[in-house]
Amino acid sequence: MKILLTHGYFLHEDAKEKQIMKPYPPLGLLYISAWLEQHGFDNDVFDSTFSDFETLKKSLFESTPDVIGIYTNLMTKLNVLRIIQFIKTNRLRTKIVLGGPEVRNHKENFLKHGADVIVFGEGEETMLELVKCFAQGKEIDAVNGIAYIKPTGEVIVNAERELKKEIDLLALPNRKKIDLNKYFTTWKNAHGQSVISMSSMRGCPYDCKWCSRAVYGQSYRRRSPAALVAEMKWLSEQYSFDMIWFVDDVFTINYPWLREFVAELKKAGVKIPYEIITRADRMNREIIELLKESGCYRVWIGAESGSQKIIDAMSRRVKVEQVRDMINLAKQYGLQAGTFIMLGYPGETQDDIAETLHHLKVSDPDHFTLTVAYPIKGTPLYTETEDRFIEQLPWETSTDRDIDFKRTYPRRFYQYAIRWVNNEVSLHKNIKSKRYTKVPWLKAKSVAAQVGMMLTR
């Protein structure tokens, strides 16, 4: 049986990412690949990141896979539909299986556009059961965690699959299936350092209203520190890279786990610079000391807003003062600190945006990202704003990122608001570091952005 796994993300089509140039391998897909291989099903991975659609089409023609598994998220949805259309139009005898965060809440649409099976939730066991059924010519009606269409046109949604409790039992990502050197080289050329990604946990127990939990639900499962350190050591022996990026939502959620992780690193003699995401309420002085001691060089601390009113509306369950304190404390210990900011959340006013700007100036993170909030189907934010969508977009030509809803101000206002915040923070940093050359230019751009905000309110 020929099995092909792919993800439909093409870096050359992503204008924003071409500016950032921080691509990451499809880790989830590589977990699936490893699990299938461990259970006797060889497979190929077409890593589309550095490729293009024409090359993928050629590969499909030449390999004619019996099954194709496609990881699907917001960014890849439209390309996934292109891949499905190509397979169906050319009558390739390929079973199309879709998984990933985008499929759970759009099952019927994906099925009606040509997918044969939708895998929702954790994918390893489900994909293994599916390929066994396909290989043996059996029906798939008893496979949990899937949706499919009967010949009658009826959409069948099977029961949820129970999440794996012991994720140490999962095979390590099948990194040999792709060319990691392309990622290392891209990072090295753009940023001077190469990065490899790892996962230490699955799920997140928090309930932020804008965040999708389509794959792992509101769960929290952790690999053992010993298993994680063993993978780190193995990677350092197999590949030449400079840093590790942990993809986990809240790396420091469990204090005893972190203490054991640091102890295991010492025991194994492993110290590799790494970068994490966490929450301010899951940090303190001891945790920051442990992070620093173990090789962490940068910590991203979620904030989303500098207004407590908006943070509470998001169900973030954190105080803005905590975020500021932990950003500053991390920097005191020599860690780089980053944070995430989201503008345009329901109920946010210009005063709230001003509070966010004040928050960024006071906490002064080394890095921050700015986005405009958008509702992802299946999240509380989507439910709360659905009756305020400005227009109903065609599903097959749009993604949830394109959805706009009636906010406090028109969408154009937030484009100027982002410019204002960015320029004001840059102005603040230049003055603080006594770099005055750019100050007049930054001030002029900030005033222009404020005028734009005023005219578009």
PDB file of N, CA, C and O in Angstrom, residues 376-426:
ATOM      1  N   ILE A 376     -12.339  31.972  15.112  1.00  0.00           N
ATOM      2  CA  ILE A 376     -12.160  30.642  14.539  1.00  0.00           C
ATOM      3  C   ILE A 376     -13.372  29.789  14.902  1.00  0.00           C
ATOM      4  O   ILE A 376     -13.768  29.731  16.073  1.00  0.00           O
ATOM      5  N   LYS A 377     -13.956  29.136  13.925  1.00  0.00           N
ATOM      6  CA  LYS A 377     -15.145  28.340  14.180  1.00  0.00           C
ATOM      7  C   LYS A 377     -14.858  27.288  15.260  1.00  0.00           C
ATOM      8  O   LYS A 377     -13.820  26.637  15.246  1.00  0.00           O
ATOM      9  N   GLY A 378     -15.799  27.160  16.183  1.00  0.00           N
ATOM     10  CA  GLY A 378     -15.631  26.213  17.279  1.00  0.00           C
ATOM     11  C   GLY A 378     -15.175  26.867  18.563  1.00  0.00           C
ATOM     12  O   GLY A 378     -15.196  26.240  19.628  1.00  0.00           O
ATOM     13  N   THR A 379     -14.768  28.145  18.490  1.00  0.00           N
ATOM     14  CA  THR A 379     -14.329  28.862  19.684  1.00  0.00           C
ATOM     15  C   THR A 379     -15.472  29.714  20.241  1.00  0.00           C
ATOM     16  O   THR A 379     -16.389  30.099  19.500  1.00  0.00           O
ATOM     17  N   PRO A 380     -15.428  30.049  21.538  1.00  0.00           N
ATOM     18  CA  PRO A 380     -16.435  30.956  22.099  1.00  0.00           C
ATOM     19  C   PRO A 380     -16.470  32.309  21.390  1.00  0.00           C
ATOM     20  O   PRO A 380     -17.532  32.909  21.261  1.00  0.00           O
ATOM     21  N   LEU A 381     -15.306  32.805  20.935  1.00  0.00           N
ATOM     22  CA  LEU A 381     -15.279  34.083  20.234  1.00  0.00           C
ATOM     23  C   LEU A 381     -16.122  34.007  18.961  1.00  0.00           C
ATOM     24  O   LEU A 381     -16.843  34.955  18.628  1.00  0.00           O
ATOM     25  N   TYR A 382     -16.045  32.904  18.247  1.00  0.00           N
ATOM     26  CA  TYR A 382     -16.847  32.728  17.032  1.00  0.00           C
ATOM     27  C   TYR A 382     -18.329  32.770  17.378  1.00  0.00           C
ATOM     28  O   TYR A 382     -19.121  33.469  16.725  1.00  0.00           O
ATOM     29  N   THR A 383     -18.717  32.043  18.407  1.00  0.00           N
ATOM     30  CA  THR A 383     -20.123  31.990  18.819  1.00  0.00           C
ATOM     31  C   THR A 383     -20.634  33.369  19.222  1.00  0.00           C
ATOM     32  O   THR A 383     -21.755  33.767  18.864  1.00  0.00           O
ATOM     33  N   GLU A 384     -19.811  34.112  19.945  1.00  0.00           N
ATOM     34  CA  GLU A 384     -20.216  35.422  20.446  1.00  0.00           C
ATOM     35  C   GLU A 384     -20.347  36.475  19.343  1.00  0.00           C
ATOM     36  O   GLU A 384     -21.081  37.442  19.493  1.00  0.00           O
ATOM     37  N   THR A 385     -19.611  36.290  18.244  1.00  0.00           N
ATOM     38  CA  THR A 385     -19.603  37.323  17.197  1.00  0.00           C
ATOM     39  C   THR A 385     -20.352  36.903  15.931  1.00  0.00           C
ATOM     40  O   THR A 385     -20.495  37.717  15.018  1.00  0.00           O
ATOM     41  N   GLU A 386     -20.823  35.675  15.860  1.00  0.00           N
ATOM     42  CA  GLU A 386     -21.401  35.153  14.619  1.00  0.00           C
ATOM     43  C   GLU A 386     -22.548  36.008  14.098  1.00  0.00           C
ATOM     44  O   GLU A 386     -22.698  36.195  12.887  1.00  0.00           O
ATOM     45  N   ASP A 387     -23.359  36.548  15.012  1.00  0.00           N
ATOM     46  CA  ASP A 387     -24.494  37.364  14.556  1.00  0.00           C
ATOM     47  C   ASP A 387     -24.066  38.774  14.155  1.00  0.00           C
ATOM     48  O   ASP A 387     -24.884  39.593  13.752  1.00  0.00           O
ATOM     49  N   ARG A 388     -22.740  39.048  14.244  1.00  0.00           N
ATOM     50  CA  ARG A 388     -22.219  40.364  13.865  1.00  0.00           C
ATOM     51  C   ARG A 388     -21.269  40.292  12.671  1.00  0.00           C
ATOM     52  O   ARG A 388     -20.560  41.249  12.389  1.00  0.00           O
ATOM     53  N   PHE A 389     -21.205  39.134  12.015  1.00  0.00           N
ATOM     54  CA  PHE A 389     -20.343  39.025  10.838  1.00  0.00           C
ATOM     55  C   PHE A 389     -20.820  40.032   9.789  1.00  0.00           C
ATOM     56  O   PHE A 389     -22.014  40.145   9.512  1.00  0.00           O
ATOM     57  N   ILE A 390     -19.862  40.737   9.202  1.00  0.00           N
ATOM     58  CA  ILE A 390     -20.201  41.779   8.237  1.00  0.00           C
ATOM     59  C   ILE A 390     -20.721  41.188   6.936  1.00  0.00           C
ATOM     60  O   ILE A 390     -21.626  41.740   6.310  1.00  0.00           O
ATOM     61  N   GLU A 391     -20.174  40.060   6.525  1.00  0.00           N
ATOM     62  CA  GLU A 391     -20.696  39.380   5.338  1.00  0.00           C
ATOM     63  C   GLU A 391     -20.452  37.883   5.457  1.00  0.00           C
ATOM     64  O   GLU A 391     -19.548  37.439   6.160  1.00  0.00           O
ATOM     65  N   GLN A 392     -21.285  37.118   4.774  1.00  0.00           N
ATOM     66  CA  GLN A 392     -21.123  35.671   4.734  1.00  0.00           C
ATOM     67  C   GLN A 392     -20.248  35.316   3.540  1.00  0.00           C
ATOM     68  O   GLN A 392     -20.653  35.439   2.392  1.00  0.00           O
ATOM     69  N   LEU A 393     -19.023  34.896   3.824  1.00  0.00           N
ATOM     70  CA  LEU A 393     -18.052  34.620   2.761  1.00  0.00           C
ATOM     71  C   LEU A 393     -18.223  33.202   2.235  1.00  0.00           C
ATOM     72  O   LEU A 393     -18.561  32.284   2.993  1.00  0.00           O
ATOM     73  N   PRO A 394     -17.984  32.975   0.941  1.00  0.00           N
ATOM     74  CA  PRO A 394     -18.042  31.613   0.402  1.00  0.00           C
ATOM     75  C   PRO A 394     -17.014  30.722   1.103  1.00  0.00           C
ATOM     76  O   PRO A 394     -15.820  31.070   1.146  1.00  0.00           O
ATOM     77  N   TRP A 395     -17.449  29.601   1.617  1.00  0.00           N
ATOM     78  CA  TRP A 395     -16.560  28.748   2.402  1.00  0.00           C
ATOM     79  C   TRP A 395     -15.360  28.275   1.591  1.00  0.00           C
ATOM     80  O   TRP A 395     -14.233  28.248   2.093  1.00  0.00           O
ATOM     81  N   GLU A 396     -15.594  27.917   0.335  1.00  0.00           N
ATOM     82  CA  GLU A 396     -14.549  27.291  -0.465  1.00  0.00           C
ATOM     83  C   GLU A 396     -13.482  28.276  -0.944  1.00  0.00           C
ATOM     84  O   GLU A 396     -12.438  27.844  -1.451  1.00  0.00           O
ATOM     85  N   THR A 397     -13.694  29.569  -0.774  1.00  0.00           N
ATOM     86  CA  THR A 397     -12.695  30.543  -1.237  1.00  0.00           C
ATOM     87  C   THR A 397     -12.202  31.456  -0.116  1.00  0.00           C
ATOM     88  O   THR A 397     -11.530  32.455  -0.372  1.00  0.00           O
ATOM     89  N   SER A 398     -12.529  31.127   1.106  1.00  0.00           N
ATOM     90  CA  SER A 398     -12.129  31.980   2.234  1.00  0.00           C
ATOM     91  C   SER A 398     -11.742  31.104   3.423  1.00  0.00           C
ATOM     92  O   SER A 398     -11.981  29.893   3.427  1.00  0.00           O
ATOM     93  N   THR A 399     -11.141  31.740   4.430  1.00  0.00           N
ATOM     94  CA  THR A 399     -10.850  31.053   5.687  1.00  0.00           C
ATOM     95  C   THR A 399     -11.385  31.913   6.824  1.00  0.00           C
ATOM     96  O   THR A 399     -11.796  33.068   6.621  1.00  0.00           O
ATOM     97  N   ASP A 400     -11.348  31.377   8.024  1.00  0.00           N
ATOM     98  CA  ASP A 400     -11.826  32.141   9.184  1.00  0.00           C
ATOM     99  C   ASP A 400     -11.006  33.412   9.406  1.00  0.00           C
ATOM    100  O   ASP A 400     -11.486  34.363  10.031  1.00  0.00           O
ATOM    101  N   ARG A 401      -9.795  33.441   8.891  1.00  0.00           N
ATOM    102  CA  ARG A 401      -8.965  34.640   9.022  1.00  0.00           C
ATOM    103  C   ARG A 401      -9.544  35.811   8.231  1.00  0.00           C
ATOM    104  O   ARG A 401      -9.220  36.966   8.493  1.00  0.00           O
ATOM    105  N   ASP A 402     -10.391  35.502   7.256  1.00  0.00           N
ATOM    106  CA  ASP A 402     -10.995  36.553   6.431  1.00  0.00           C
ATOM    107  C   ASP A 402     -12.262  37.128   7.054  1.00  0.00           C
ATOM    108  O   ASP A 402     -12.798  38.122   6.566  1.00  0.00           O
ATOM    109  N   ILE A 403     -12.755  36.498   8.111  1.00  0.00           N
ATOM    110  CA  ILE A 403     -14.015  36.940   8.714  1.00  0.00           C
ATOM    111  C   ILE A 403     -13.819  38.262   9.440  1.00  0.00           C
ATOM    112  O   ILE A 403     -12.880  38.428  10.222  1.00  0.00           O
ATOM    113  N   ASP A 404     -14.703  39.196   9.186  1.00  0.00           N
ATOM    114  CA  ASP A 404     -14.730  40.440   9.957  1.00  0.00           C
ATOM    115  C   ASP A 404     -16.106  40.570  10.584  1.00  0.00           C
ATOM    116  O   ASP A 404     -17.107  40.107  10.037  1.00  0.00           O
ATOM    117  N   PHE A 405     -16.133  41.163  11.754  1.00  0.00           N
ATOM    118  CA  PHE A 405     -17.402  41.368  12.452  1.00  0.00           C
ATOM    119  C   PHE A 405     -17.495  42.823  12.902  1.00  0.00           C
ATOM    120  O   PHE A 405     -16.498  43.551  12.873  1.00  0.00           O
ATOM    121  N   LYS A 406     -18.670  43.223  13.279  1.00  0.00           N
ATOM    122  CA  LYS A 406     -18.869  44.608  13.713  1.00  0.00           C
ATOM    123  C   LYS A 406     -18.181  44.810  15.052  1.00  0.00           C
ATOM    124  O   LYS A 406     -18.608  44.313  16.078  1.00  0.00           O
ATOM    125  N   ARG A 407     -17.098  45.572  14.999  1.00  0.00           N
ATOM    126  CA  ARG A 407     -16.305  45.869  16.188  1.00  0.00           C
ATOM    127  C   ARG A 407     -16.617  47.276  16.648  1.00  0.00           C
ATOM    128  O   ARG A 407     -17.494  47.948  16.106  1.00  0.00           O
ATOM    129  N   THR A 408     -15.873  47.727  17.633  1.00  0.00           N
ATOM    130  CA  THR A 408     -16.057  49.107  18.106  1.00  0.00           C
ATOM    131  C   THR A 408     -15.778  50.095  16.977  1.00  0.00           C
ATOM    132  O   THR A 408     -16.446  51.119  16.849  1.00  0.00           O
ATOM    133  N   TYR A 409     -14.786  49.765  16.142  1.00  0.00           N
ATOM    134  CA  TYR A 409     -14.407  50.634  15.032  1.00  0.00           C
ATOM    135  C   TYR A 409     -14.312  49.802  13.753  1.00  0.00           C
ATOM    136  O   TYR A 409     -14.182  48.573  13.803  1.00  0.00           O
ATOM    137  N   PRO A 410     -14.305  50.452  12.586  1.00  0.00           N
ATOM    138  CA  PRO A 410     -14.144  49.722  11.316  1.00  0.00           C
ATOM    139  C   PRO A 410     -12.773  49.049  11.225  1.00  0.00           C
ATOM    140  O   PRO A 410     -11.812  49.453  11.892  1.00  0.00           O
ATOM    141  N   ARG A 411     -12.667  48.033  10.389  1.00  0.00           N
ATOM    142  CA  ARG A 411     -11.423  47.262  10.254  1.00  0.00           C
ATOM    143  C   ARG A 411     -10.238  48.147   9.895  1.00  0.00           C
ATOM    144  O   ARG A 411      -9.115  47.942  10.380  1.00  0.00           O
ATOM    145  N   ARG A 412     -10.462  49.149   9.056  1.00  0.00           N
ATOM    146  CA  ARG A 412      -9.367  50.021   8.626  1.00  0.00           C
ATOM    147  C   ARG A 412      -8.743  50.745   9.819  1.00  0.00           C
ATOM    148  O   ARG A 412      -7.537  51.007   9.835  1.00  0.00           O
ATOM    149  N   PHE A 413      -9.547  51.047  10.819  1.00  0.00           N
ATOM    150  CA  PHE A 413      -9.047  51.716  12.024  1.00  0.00           C
ATOM    151  C   PHE A 413      -7.900  50.918  12.648  1.00  0.00           C
ATOM    152  O   PHE A 413      -6.895  51.487  13.083  1.00  0.00           O
ATOM    153  N   TYR A 414      -8.049  49.599  12.685  1.00  0.00           N
ATOM    154  CA  TYR A 414      -7.058  48.765  13.371  1.00  0.00           C
ATOM    155  C   TYR A 414      -5.752  48.662  12.588  1.00  0.00           C
ATOM    156  O   TYR A 414      -4.696  48.427  13.181  1.00  0.00           O
ATOM    157  N   GLN A 415      -5.818  48.856  11.283  1.00  0.00           N
ATOM    158  CA  GLN A 415      -4.577  48.909  10.513  1.00  0.00           C
ATOM    159  C   GLN A 415      -3.729  50.102  10.952  1.00  0.00           C
ATOM    160  O   GLN A 415      -2.513  50.001  11.104  1.00  0.00           O
ATOM    161  N   TYR A 416      -4.406  51.231  11.169  1.00  0.00           N
ATOM    162  CA  TYR A 416      -3.693  52.409  11.681  1.00  0.00           C
ATOM    163  C   TYR A 416      -3.287  52.224  13.137  1.00  0.00           C
ATOM    164  O   TYR A 416      -2.207  52.674  13.558  1.00  0.00           O
ATOM    165  N   ALA A 417      -4.129  51.538  13.916  1.00  0.00           N
ATOM    166  CA  ALA A 417      -3.817  51.310  15.326  1.00  0.00           C
ATOM    167  C   ALA A 417      -2.551  50.463  15.475  1.00  0.00           C
ATOM    168  O   ALA A 417      -1.714  50.727  16.350  1.00  0.00           O
ATOM    169  N   ILE A 418      -2.406  49.464  14.606  1.00  0.00           N
ATOM    170  CA  ILE A 418      -1.197  48.636  14.640  1.00  0.00           C
ATOM    171  C   ILE A 418       0.030  49.480  14.312  1.00  0.00           C
ATOM    172  O   ILE A 418       1.075  49.376  14.969  1.00  0.00           O
ATOM    173  N   ARG A 419      -0.088  50.346  13.312  1.00  0.00           N
ATOM    174  CA  ARG A 419       1.036  51.233  12.973  1.00  0.00           C
ATOM    175  C   ARG A 419       1.367  52.150  14.138  1.00  0.00           C
ATOM    176  O   ARG A 419       2.544  52.383  14.442  1.00  0.00           O
ATOM    177  N   TRP A 420       0.325  52.669  14.784  1.00  0.00           N
ATOM    178  CA  TRP A 420       0.541  53.576  15.911  1.00  0.00           C
ATOM    179  C   TRP A 420       1.288  52.879  17.041  1.00  0.00           C
ATOM    180  O   TRP A 420       2.297  53.393  17.540  1.00  0.00           O
ATOM    181  N   VAL A 421       0.830  51.715  17.428  1.00  0.00           N
ATOM    182  CA  VAL A 421       1.473  50.988  18.517  1.00  0.00           C
ATOM    183  C   VAL A 421       2.910  50.641  18.143  1.00  0.00           C
ATOM    184  O   VAL A 421       3.841  50.855  18.934  1.00  0.00           O
ATOM    185  N   ASN A 422       3.110  50.119  16.943  1.00  0.00           N
ATOM    186  CA  ASN A 422       4.469  49.746  16.521  1.00  0.00           C
ATOM    187  C   ASN A 422       5.416  50.944  16.537  1.00  0.00           C
ATOM    188  O   ASN A 422       6.551  50.865  17.031  1.00  0.00           O
ATOM    189  N   ASN A 423       4.966  52.057  15.995  1.00  0.00           N
ATOM    190  CA  ASN A 423       5.825  53.239  15.928  1.00  0.00           C
ATOM    191  C   ASN A 423       6.082  53.838  17.307  1.00  0.00           C
ATOM    192  O   ASN A 423       7.195  54.294  17.601  1.00  0.00           O
ATOM    193  N   GLU A 424       5.064  53.842  18.161  1.00  0.00           N
ATOM    194  CA  GLU A 424       5.234  54.385  19.509  1.00  0.00           C
ATOM    195  C   GLU A 424       6.198  53.527  20.332  1.00  0.00           C
ATOM    196  O   GLU A 424       7.014  54.062  21.092  1.00  0.00           O
ATOM    197  N   VAL A 425       6.099  52.209  20.185  1.00  0.00           N
ATOM    198  CA  VAL A 425       7.019  51.328  20.918  1.00  0.00           C
ATOM    199  C   VAL A 425       8.443  51.515  20.394  1.00  0.00           C
ATOM    200  O   VAL A 425       9.399  51.593  21.180  1.00  0.00           O
ATOM    201  N   SER A 426       8.600  51.600  19.077  1.00  0.00           N
ATOM    202  CA  SER A 426       9.940  51.840  18.511  1.00  0.00           C
ATOM    203  C   SER A 426      10.494  53.179  18.974  1.00  0.00           C
ATOM    204  O   SER A 426      11.682  53.298  19.306  1.00  0.00           O
TER     205      SER A 426
END
